[in-house]
Amino acid sequence: MVPHLVTALTGPINELEQRVLDSTPAIERWFRLEWMEHTPPFYSAVDIRNAGFKLAPVDTNLFPGGWNNLTKEMLPLAVQAAQAAIEKICPEARNLLVIPENHSKNTFYLANVAQLVRIFHMAGLNVRVGSIDPAIKSPKKIELPNGDTVCLEPVVRSKRRLGLKNFDPCTILLNNELSAGTPGILEDLHEQYLLPPLHAGWSVRRKSNHLHSYEELSKRFGKLLGIDPWLINPIYARGDSVDFAEGRGIDVLTSHVDAVLTKVRRKYKEYGINEKPFVVVKGDTGAEGPGVITIHDAKEVEALIGKPRGASPGKAAGAARELREPGEVIVQEGVLTNERVHNGVAEPVVYMMDRYVVGGFYRVHAERNPDENLKSPGASFVPLAFSESAHLPQPGAKPGASAPNRFYMYGVVGRLAMVAASYEMEATDPDAEIYE
């Protein structure tokens, strides 16, 4: 179910990882049963942090961008998964329209679009890229630094369908997070498959819904493995109407930070962990970026309140400005990352399509600490390599001496977050049929 990939951690595996490796048959059966009842998101990417004592997802993206970071060796896995996903949704599919973000000048993002076009073309579809950017009025060919080209074409909307001039797709793939709201041109398309659905966009989606679904699943999964669910689940709390500029809702936020830190301290004490607990504060909506704040003590919340113009804010106060104000925020237990690539702090990002793990890469940031958000300017991406030893037997090796595959564990946690996303999508589906 999970490709054999090399990870940056080479130390001995811990008790949690061993428990997972020993429970592979039970785990795979559990996932099979889940997918009999629930529909996986069309594609997803999960950021994972491995603290050694704890392994947990910290962000789940339902419109993953960095497909260009997957290596050529991973392409066949993505193509196979794309074929399975399309076959399930629309077996007679011929034409696929990709709707990207309106970043026509961002060549790094467009390299990701080119990779998606390649994957679905290899899966046997005619693929074109349709832009909903009003600035794109005629086909625009863009040459990319890696030699690829992307042709952005203006979309054409009829009463019930969306397409391009002389191109009528049965399936539309959104690679657009819709964080600015749902454009009317994408609404009421009842004759075509729109993947992911509109309620997966950030104009509707809330991280707190996802975290709630994941928390419930981690309890059931913990029971299956006989482990404390905390080992795979970050504690969280949700704060309403916090306005950093005006200082409103700060008392409630402080008490949430204090409560989460207290719970984490208790867990650290229980497991004999000699690290300083921390939380991250982030918006309940929108893709994660610079507006993620690391806090080690509830007293630090006061420092986030708006400063006079011209004053030099600290890193945290600067991040507070990035949060949309006023609005709901999430206080989430921070998970350290033990991984390093080229001496930079790193976190693995697991990429999935349909129910399959198709690969991943490391997000690396040389200027960040293990307790900080790595999604910020200066981050780089290092592809995960396939593990040779996983495919070949090692004659003469003592039982258990060959390196176990740590990435399997990442794939399990990534897929758990994917199941949580499918629960979340069901719970927020505006067209769900309700049976009393």
Tab-separated table of C-alpha atoms in Angstrom:
chain	number	residue	atom	x	y	z
A	1	MET	CA	0.000	0.000	0.000
A	2	VAL	CA	2.920	2.357	0.661
A	3	PRO	CA	6.023	2.781	-1.524
A	4	HIS	CA	9.383	1.853	-0.017
A	5	LEU	CA	11.103	5.201	0.451
A	6	VAL	CA	14.159	6.376	2.317
A	7	THR	CA	13.549	8.852	5.139
A	8	ALA	CA	15.925	11.263	6.829
A	9	LEU	CA	15.753	9.459	10.181
A	10	THR	CA	18.224	6.612	10.389
A	11	GLY	CA	18.244	5.931	14.146
A	12	PRO	CA	16.696	2.872	15.783
A	13	ILE	CA	12.935	2.711	15.439
A	14	ASN	CA	10.938	3.391	18.561
A	15	GLU	CA	8.192	1.407	20.251
A	16	LEU	CA	5.398	3.233	18.389
A	17	GLU	CA	6.886	2.479	14.958
A	18	GLN	CA	7.502	-1.145	15.906
A	19	ARG	CA	3.884	-1.493	17.032
A	20	VAL	CA	2.718	-0.170	13.668
A	21	LEU	CA	5.039	-2.416	11.648
A	22	ASP	CA	3.935	-5.465	13.669
A	23	SER	CA	0.258	-4.592	13.086
A	24	THR	CA	0.447	-4.181	9.292
A	25	PRO	CA	-2.209	-6.823	8.432
A	26	ALA	CA	-4.690	-5.396	10.970
A	27	ILE	CA	-3.983	-1.832	9.796
A	28	GLU	CA	-4.471	-2.612	6.102
A	29	ARG	CA	-7.723	-4.465	6.832
A	30	TRP	CA	-8.909	-1.460	8.892
A	31	PHE	CA	-8.227	0.900	5.964
A	32	ARG	CA	-9.946	-1.453	3.492
A	33	LEU	CA	-13.092	-1.468	5.644
A	34	GLU	CA	-13.015	2.333	5.969
A	35	TRP	CA	-12.834	2.756	2.187
A	36	MET	CA	-15.801	0.417	1.750
A	37	GLU	CA	-17.890	2.940	3.722
A	38	HIS	CA	-16.287	6.268	2.807
A	39	THR	CA	-14.991	8.033	-0.307
A	40	PRO	CA	-11.365	9.177	-0.155
A	41	PRO	CA	-10.567	12.742	-1.247
A	42	PHE	CA	-9.526	12.759	-4.918
A	43	TYR	CA	-6.004	13.820	-3.921
A	44	SER	CA	-4.370	15.119	-0.750
A	45	ALA	CA	-1.047	15.978	0.864
A	46	VAL	CA	-0.288	15.695	4.577
A	47	ASP	CA	2.538	17.426	6.476
A	48	ILE	CA	3.876	15.108	9.175
A	49	ARG	CA	6.194	15.772	12.110
A	50	ASN	CA	8.194	13.006	13.787
A	51	ALA	CA	9.336	13.947	17.298
A	52	GLY	CA	10.704	10.462	18.039
A	53	PHE	CA	8.217	9.940	20.867
A	54	LYS	CA	5.256	11.146	18.800
A	55	LEU	CA	4.309	11.157	15.137
A	56	ALA	CA	1.415	13.321	13.977
A	57	PRO	CA	-0.051	15.158	10.985
A	58	VAL	CA	0.040	18.950	11.336
A	59	ASP	CA	-1.691	20.018	8.115
A	60	THR	CA	-3.902	18.314	5.497
A	61	ASN	CA	-4.165	19.912	2.065
A	62	LEU	CA	-7.005	18.866	-0.266
A	63	PHE	CA	-5.643	20.853	-3.252
A	64	PRO	CA	-1.982	19.811	-3.133
A	65	GLY	CA	0.427	21.972	-5.091
A	66	GLY	CA	3.945	20.523	-5.177
A	67	TRP	CA	3.415	17.576	-7.577
A	68	ASN	CA	6.564	18.746	-9.362
A	69	ASN	CA	8.554	17.742	-6.249
A	70	LEU	CA	7.818	14.054	-6.817
A	71	THR	CA	10.656	12.217	-8.563
A	72	LYS	CA	10.337	10.465	-11.945
A	73	GLU	CA	10.447	7.110	-10.136
A	74	MET	CA	7.227	8.029	-8.305
A	75	LEU	CA	5.360	8.903	-11.492
A	76	PRO	CA	4.129	5.340	-12.255
A	77	LEU	CA	2.534	5.159	-8.786
A	78	ALA	CA	0.702	8.447	-9.343
A	79	VAL	CA	-0.431	7.355	-12.824
A	80	GLN	CA	-1.765	4.050	-11.475
A	81	ALA	CA	-3.619	5.825	-8.662
A	82	ALA	CA	-5.018	8.388	-11.145
A	83	GLN	CA	-6.324	5.555	-13.337
A	84	ALA	CA	-7.996	3.906	-10.331
A	85	ALA	CA	-9.543	7.190	-9.171
A	86	ILE	CA	-10.914	8.145	-12.611
A	87	GLU	CA	-12.192	4.618	-13.276
A	88	LYS	CA	-14.211	4.752	-10.070
A	89	ILE	CA	-15.718	8.185	-10.743
A	90	CYS	CA	-16.215	8.245	-14.519
A	91	PRO	CA	-15.053	5.033	-16.312
A	92	GLU	CA	-15.918	6.471	-19.747
A	93	ALA	CA	-13.899	9.664	-19.076
A	94	ARG	CA	-12.088	11.031	-22.111
A	95	ASN	CA	-11.445	14.725	-21.429
A	96	LEU	CA	-10.152	16.270	-18.196
A	97	LEU	CA	-10.006	20.013	-17.514
A	98	VAL	CA	-7.561	21.236	-14.847
A	99	ILE	CA	-8.490	24.541	-13.151
A	100	PRO	CA	-5.341	26.008	-11.532
A	101	GLU	CA	-4.782	28.898	-9.128
A	102	ASN	CA	-4.563	32.331	-10.765
A	103	HIS	CA	-0.748	32.372	-10.370
A	104	SER	CA	0.166	32.706	-14.039
A	105	LYS	CA	3.540	34.285	-13.137
A	106	ASN	CA	4.591	31.712	-10.513
A	107	THR	CA	6.673	29.245	-12.537
A	108	PHE	CA	7.211	26.952	-9.529
A	109	TYR	CA	3.436	26.539	-9.136
A	110	LEU	CA	2.976	26.082	-12.901
A	111	ALA	CA	5.599	23.275	-12.874
A	112	ASN	CA	3.194	21.505	-10.500
A	113	VAL	CA	0.335	22.040	-13.016
A	114	ALA	CA	2.530	20.618	-15.810
A	115	GLN	CA	3.210	17.531	-13.683
A	116	LEU	CA	-0.526	17.026	-13.043
A	117	VAL	CA	-1.190	17.300	-16.798
A	118	ARG	CA	1.549	14.680	-17.392
A	119	ILE	CA	0.115	12.282	-14.779
A	120	PHE	CA	-3.426	12.384	-16.181
A	121	HIS	CA	-2.240	12.271	-19.789
A	122	MET	CA	-0.284	9.101	-18.941
A	123	ALA	CA	-3.425	7.783	-17.235
A	124	GLY	CA	-5.115	7.931	-20.647
A	125	LEU	CA	-6.978	11.255	-20.728
A	126	ASN	CA	-6.976	14.310	-22.975
A	127	VAL	CA	-5.928	17.035	-20.535
A	128	ARG	CA	-6.168	20.811	-20.964
A	129	VAL	CA	-5.672	23.649	-18.475
A	130	GLY	CA	-8.544	26.139	-18.132
A	131	SER	CA	-7.929	29.396	-16.276
A	132	ILE	CA	-10.683	31.261	-14.414
A	133	ASP	CA	-8.376	34.299	-14.183
A	134	PRO	CA	-10.190	37.232	-15.907
A	135	ALA	CA	-6.777	38.393	-17.196
A	136	ILE	CA	-6.465	35.271	-19.408
A	137	LYS	CA	-8.542	36.194	-22.474
A	138	SER	CA	-6.809	34.011	-25.074
A	139	PRO	CA	-4.559	30.884	-24.888
A	140	LYS	CA	-1.283	31.755	-23.166
A	141	LYS	CA	1.715	29.437	-23.501
A	142	ILE	CA	4.238	29.694	-20.668
A	143	GLU	CA	7.741	28.214	-20.910
A	144	LEU	CA	9.008	26.907	-17.572
A	145	PRO	CA	12.644	26.856	-16.359
A	146	ASN	CA	12.649	23.020	-16.298
A	147	GLY	CA	11.788	22.838	-20.040
A	148	ASP	CA	8.055	22.113	-19.582
A	149	THR	CA	5.371	24.333	-21.081
A	150	VAL	CA	1.888	25.085	-19.769
A	151	CYS	CA	-0.876	26.462	-21.968
A	152	LEU	CA	-3.496	28.409	-19.998
A	153	GLU	CA	-6.782	28.783	-21.871
A	154	PRO	CA	-9.804	30.907	-20.903
A	155	VAL	CA	-12.724	28.776	-19.682
A	156	VAL	CA	-16.075	28.898	-21.456
A	157	ARG	CA	-19.234	28.526	-19.358
A	158	SER	CA	-22.552	27.400	-20.826
A	159	LYS	CA	-25.738	27.104	-18.791
A	160	ARG	CA	-24.870	23.734	-17.241
A	161	ARG	CA	-21.281	22.939	-18.280
A	162	LEU	CA	-17.755	24.309	-18.123
A	163	GLY	CA	-15.116	23.740	-20.789
A	164	LEU	CA	-12.832	25.380	-23.318
A	165	LYS	CA	-13.424	26.355	-26.922
A	166	ASN	CA	-13.912	23.006	-28.771
A	167	PHE	CA	-13.171	21.008	-25.576
A	168	ASP	CA	-15.981	19.513	-23.483
A	169	PRO	CA	-14.683	17.644	-20.403
A	170	CYS	CA	-16.708	15.164	-18.346
A	171	THR	CA	-14.400	15.733	-15.345
A	172	ILE	CA	-12.988	18.973	-13.915
A	173	LEU	CA	-10.005	18.794	-11.571
A	174	LEU	CA	-9.642	21.779	-9.244
A	175	ASN	CA	-6.096	22.650	-8.230
A	176	ASN	CA	-7.386	25.897	-6.762
A	177	GLU	CA	-7.977	26.297	-3.014
A	178	LEU	CA	-10.802	28.837	-3.539
A	179	SER	CA	-9.534	30.816	-0.534
A	180	ALA	CA	-11.016	34.042	-1.955
A	181	GLY	CA	-14.473	32.450	-2.178
A	182	THR	CA	-16.269	30.235	-4.682
A	183	PRO	CA	-16.460	31.900	-8.116
A	184	GLY	CA	-19.941	31.706	-9.652
A	185	ILE	CA	-18.493	30.178	-12.834
A	186	LEU	CA	-17.851	26.933	-10.880
A	187	GLU	CA	-21.313	26.679	-9.303
A	188	ASP	CA	-24.264	24.560	-10.485
A	189	LEU	CA	-22.249	22.206	-12.679
A	190	HIS	CA	-24.610	19.266	-12.246
A	191	GLU	CA	-23.657	17.463	-15.471
A	192	GLN	CA	-19.904	17.224	-14.811
A	193	TYR	CA	-17.766	15.750	-12.060
A	194	LEU	CA	-16.032	18.524	-10.094
A	195	LEU	CA	-13.108	17.186	-8.060
A	196	PRO	CA	-12.569	17.968	-5.222
A	197	PRO	CA	-16.077	19.321	-4.495
A	198	LEU	CA	-16.557	23.056	-3.855
A	199	HIS	CA	-17.029	22.555	-0.098
A	200	ALA	CA	-13.400	21.324	0.086
A	201	GLY	CA	-12.303	24.910	-0.730
A	202	TRP	CA	-11.072	27.243	2.010
A	203	SER	CA	-14.098	29.520	1.627
A	204	VAL	CA	-16.088	26.722	3.327
A	205	ARG	CA	-13.583	24.393	4.983
A	206	ARG	CA	-12.505	24.714	8.651
A	207	LYS	CA	-9.394	23.109	10.150
A	208	SER	CA	-11.331	22.526	13.393
A	209	ASN	CA	-13.741	20.182	11.524
A	210	HIS	CA	-10.788	18.203	10.210
A	211	LEU	CA	-9.081	18.044	13.621
A	212	HIS	CA	-12.337	16.874	15.221
A	213	SER	CA	-12.670	14.036	12.660
A	214	TYR	CA	-9.001	13.099	13.078
A	215	GLU	CA	-9.294	13.044	16.871
A	216	GLU	CA	-12.231	10.600	16.711
A	217	LEU	CA	-10.357	8.369	14.263
A	218	SER	CA	-7.145	8.410	16.303
A	219	LYS	CA	-9.100	7.057	19.299
A	220	ARG	CA	-10.435	4.146	17.247
A	221	PHE	CA	-7.070	3.537	15.614
A	222	GLY	CA	-5.310	3.735	18.993
A	223	LYS	CA	-7.687	1.074	20.294
A	224	LEU	CA	-6.870	-1.162	17.313
A	225	LEU	CA	-3.120	-0.901	17.999
A	226	GLY	CA	-3.374	-0.783	21.785
A	227	ILE	CA	-1.658	2.622	21.970
A	228	ASP	CA	-2.422	5.990	23.536
A	229	PRO	CA	-4.088	8.042	20.721
A	230	TRP	CA	-2.049	11.062	21.859
A	231	LEU	CA	1.025	9.462	20.240
A	232	ILE	CA	-0.494	10.150	16.807
A	233	ASN	CA	-2.844	13.061	17.573
A	234	PRO	CA	-2.004	16.676	18.515
A	235	ILE	CA	-4.257	18.144	21.243
A	236	TYR	CA	-6.136	21.236	20.034
A	237	ALA	CA	-8.682	23.908	21.006
A	238	ARG	CA	-10.635	26.400	18.910
A	239	GLY	CA	-10.923	30.106	19.734
A	240	ASP	CA	-13.747	32.279	18.357
A	241	SER	CA	-13.516	35.890	17.152
A	242	VAL	CA	-9.922	36.670	18.025
A	243	ASP	CA	-8.818	40.111	16.819
A	244	PHE	CA	-5.086	40.710	17.353
A	245	ALA	CA	-5.265	44.278	16.028
A	246	GLU	CA	-7.916	45.377	18.535
A	247	GLY	CA	-6.954	42.983	21.318
A	248	ARG	CA	-10.401	41.326	21.384
A	249	GLY	CA	-10.816	37.681	22.395
A	250	ILE	CA	-7.249	37.588	23.753
A	251	ASP	CA	-8.324	36.429	27.245
A	252	VAL	CA	-10.122	33.405	25.805
A	253	LEU	CA	-7.162	32.663	23.532
A	254	THR	CA	-4.783	32.868	26.530
A	255	SER	CA	-6.891	30.384	28.478
A	256	HIS	CA	-6.963	27.989	25.482
A	257	VAL	CA	-3.165	28.220	25.138
A	258	ASP	CA	-2.781	27.597	28.865
A	259	ALA	CA	-5.178	24.619	28.804
A	260	VAL	CA	-3.465	22.931	25.827
A	261	LEU	CA	0.024	23.515	27.290
A	262	THR	CA	-1.123	22.056	30.634
A	263	LYS	CA	-2.430	18.888	28.925
A	264	VAL	CA	0.803	18.516	26.927
A	265	ARG	CA	2.958	19.010	30.056
A	266	ARG	CA	0.976	16.246	31.724
A	267	LYS	CA	1.653	13.919	28.777
A	268	TYR	CA	5.351	14.814	28.697
A	269	LYS	CA	5.582	14.006	32.400
A	270	GLU	CA	3.724	10.702	31.911
A	271	TYR	CA	6.156	9.619	29.163
A	272	GLY	CA	9.292	11.107	30.759
A	273	ILE	CA	9.878	13.506	27.856
A	274	ASN	CA	12.453	16.149	28.633
A	275	GLU	CA	11.391	18.776	26.059
A	276	LYS	CA	9.692	22.148	26.424
A	277	PRO	CA	6.036	21.890	25.308
A	278	PHE	CA	4.734	24.480	22.852
A	279	VAL	CA	1.607	25.256	20.862
A	280	VAL	CA	1.016	26.762	17.447
A	281	VAL	CA	-1.724	29.322	16.863
A	282	LYS	CA	-3.113	29.534	13.337
A	283	GLY	CA	-6.239	30.601	11.478
A	284	ASP	CA	-9.132	28.121	11.280
A	285	THR	CA	-9.415	28.746	7.535
A	286	GLY	CA	-6.956	29.107	4.692
A	287	ALA	CA	-3.808	27.304	3.659
A	288	GLU	CA	-1.006	27.462	6.185
A	289	GLY	CA	1.692	29.995	5.472
A	290	PRO	CA	3.654	32.594	7.427
A	291	GLY	CA	0.716	33.282	9.803
A	292	VAL	CA	1.535	30.425	12.190
A	293	ILE	CA	2.762	31.433	15.652
A	294	THR	CA	4.816	29.273	18.034
A	295	ILE	CA	4.083	29.898	21.747
A	296	HIS	CA	5.823	28.285	24.750
A	297	ASP	CA	3.997	30.152	27.529
A	298	ALA	CA	0.471	31.609	27.815
A	299	LYS	CA	2.031	34.952	28.878
A	300	GLU	CA	3.403	35.338	25.316
A	301	VAL	CA	-0.129	35.844	23.911
A	302	GLU	CA	-0.255	39.449	25.211
A	303	ALA	CA	2.733	40.332	23.007
A	304	LEU	CA	0.720	39.483	19.884
A	305	ILE	CA	-1.711	42.384	20.294
A	306	GLY	CA	-1.313	45.047	17.562
A	307	LYS	CA	1.651	47.388	17.928
A	308	PRO	CA	1.758	51.034	16.784
A	309	ARG	CA	2.701	51.528	13.146
A	310	GLY	CA	6.392	51.789	12.531
A	311	ALA	CA	7.188	49.690	15.607
A	312	SER	CA	9.276	46.650	14.873
A	313	PRO	CA	7.245	43.560	15.763
A	314	GLY	CA	8.888	40.321	16.863
A	315	LYS	CA	8.581	37.239	14.670
A	316	ALA	CA	5.412	36.114	16.479
A	317	ALA	CA	3.708	39.521	16.362
A	318	GLY	CA	4.551	39.709	12.639
A	319	ALA	CA	2.924	36.290	12.151
A	320	ALA	CA	-0.107	37.515	14.114
A	321	ARG	CA	-0.611	40.184	11.452
A	322	GLU	CA	-0.692	37.452	8.818
A	323	LEU	CA	-3.681	35.830	10.559
A	324	ARG	CA	-6.956	37.089	9.187
A	325	GLU	CA	-8.518	39.351	11.766
A	326	PRO	CA	-10.934	39.091	13.342
A	327	GLY	CA	-11.628	35.392	13.045
A	328	GLU	CA	-11.515	31.926	14.500
A	329	VAL	CA	-8.137	30.504	15.396
A	330	ILE	CA	-6.840	27.048	16.290
A	331	VAL	CA	-4.524	26.394	19.224
A	332	GLN	CA	-2.744	23.144	18.360
A	333	GLU	CA	-0.155	21.188	20.303
A	334	GLY	CA	3.208	21.728	18.625
A	335	VAL	CA	5.051	18.617	17.444
A	336	LEU	CA	8.843	18.835	17.261
A	337	THR	CA	10.569	17.504	14.166
A	338	ASN	CA	13.571	15.241	14.673
A	339	GLU	CA	14.476	15.113	11.007
A	340	ARG	CA	17.337	16.897	9.265
A	341	VAL	CA	18.247	17.146	5.584
A	342	HIS	CA	21.575	18.857	4.727
A	343	ASN	CA	21.640	20.196	8.328
A	344	GLY	CA	18.275	21.932	7.809
A	345	VAL	CA	15.182	21.169	9.912
A	346	ALA	CA	12.873	18.988	7.786
A	347	GLU	CA	9.353	17.568	7.758
A	348	PRO	CA	8.015	14.903	5.383
A	349	VAL	CA	5.016	15.685	3.169
A	350	VAL	CA	3.095	12.582	2.059
A	351	TYR	CA	1.246	12.737	-1.286
A	352	MET	CA	-1.835	10.625	-1.937
A	353	MET	CA	-4.266	10.120	-4.769
A	354	ASP	CA	-7.514	8.275	-4.196
A	355	ARG	CA	-6.710	5.806	-1.373
A	356	TYR	CA	-3.056	5.323	-2.330
A	357	VAL	CA	0.189	6.842	-1.102
A	358	VAL	CA	2.081	7.832	-4.258
A	359	GLY	CA	5.218	9.389	-2.749
A	360	GLY	CA	6.402	12.498	-0.997
A	361	PHE	CA	9.225	14.894	-0.309
A	362	TYR	CA	10.840	16.842	2.537
A	363	ARG	CA	10.143	20.498	3.250
A	364	VAL	CA	13.475	21.789	4.572
A	365	HIS	CA	14.286	25.133	6.191
A	366	ALA	CA	17.863	25.872	7.251
A	367	GLU	CA	16.912	28.981	9.267
A	368	ARG	CA	14.156	27.451	11.375
A	369	ASN	CA	14.171	25.601	14.693
A	370	PRO	CA	12.590	22.163	15.281
A	371	ASP	CA	9.588	23.856	16.991
A	372	GLU	CA	8.886	26.362	14.187
A	373	ASN	CA	6.645	26.429	11.128
A	374	LEU	CA	8.635	25.461	8.006
A	375	LYS	CA	6.094	26.867	5.513
A	376	SER	CA	7.785	30.206	5.068
A	377	PRO	CA	10.072	31.965	2.574
A	378	GLY	CA	13.433	30.204	2.391
A	379	ALA	CA	12.012	26.674	2.499
A	380	SER	CA	13.309	24.184	-0.064
A	381	PHE	CA	12.056	20.772	-1.178
A	382	VAL	CA	14.069	17.557	-1.279
A	383	PRO	CA	12.513	14.526	-2.999
A	384	LEU	CA	12.315	11.285	-1.041
A	385	ALA	CA	14.384	8.526	-2.638
A	386	PHE	CA	13.265	4.945	-3.154
A	387	SER	CA	14.890	2.457	-0.825
A	388	GLU	CA	16.946	-0.171	-2.660
A	389	SER	CA	17.138	-2.579	0.245
A	390	ALA	CA	13.363	-2.741	0.521
A	391	HIS	CA	13.112	-4.525	-2.843
A	392	LEU	CA	16.022	-6.914	-2.508
A	393	PRO	CA	16.446	-9.666	0.074
A	394	GLN	CA	19.641	-9.495	2.094
A	395	PRO	CA	21.089	-13.016	2.279
A	396	GLY	CA	22.818	-13.786	5.551
A	397	ALA	CA	21.302	-10.826	7.418
A	398	LYS	CA	20.122	-11.700	10.914
A	399	PRO	CA	16.348	-11.640	11.369
A	400	GLY	CA	15.248	-8.066	12.064
A	401	ALA	CA	18.661	-6.616	11.232
A	402	SER	CA	17.735	-5.055	7.876
A	403	ALA	CA	16.438	-1.491	8.226
A	404	PRO	CA	12.653	-1.481	8.601
A	405	ASN	CA	10.797	0.954	6.404
A	406	ARG	CA	10.026	4.071	8.378
A	407	PHE	CA	8.059	5.621	5.536
A	408	TYR	CA	5.350	2.979	6.012
A	409	MET	CA	4.583	4.701	9.313
A	410	TYR	CA	4.325	8.075	7.554
A	411	GLY	CA	1.999	6.518	4.994
A	412	VAL	CA	-0.231	5.174	7.775
A	413	VAL	CA	-0.500	8.582	9.475
A	414	GLY	CA	-1.027	10.287	6.094
A	415	ARG	CA	-3.845	7.879	5.250
A	416	LEU	CA	-5.415	8.380	8.688
A	417	ALA	CA	-5.555	12.121	7.943
A	418	MET	CA	-7.044	11.242	4.536
A	419	VAL	CA	-9.813	9.172	6.185
A	420	ALA	CA	-10.439	12.134	8.532
A	421	ALA	CA	-10.739	14.393	5.456
A	422	SER	CA	-13.336	12.043	3.948
A	423	TYR	CA	-15.362	12.183	7.212
A	424	GLU	CA	-14.990	15.974	7.227
A	425	MET	CA	-16.207	16.256	3.611
A	426	GLU	CA	-19.242	14.056	4.361
A	427	ALA	CA	-20.152	16.124	7.433
A	428	THR	CA	-19.949	19.438	5.538
A	429	ASP	CA	-21.502	18.306	2.227
A	430	PRO	CA	-24.323	20.783	1.454
A	431	ASP	CA	-26.006	18.212	-0.831
A	432	ALA	CA	-25.788	15.254	1.561
A	433	GLU	CA	-28.868	13.079	1.713
A	434	ILE	CA	-30.130	12.806	5.272
A	435	TYR	CA	-31.818	9.604	6.318
A	436	GLU	CA	-33.879	9.850	9.477
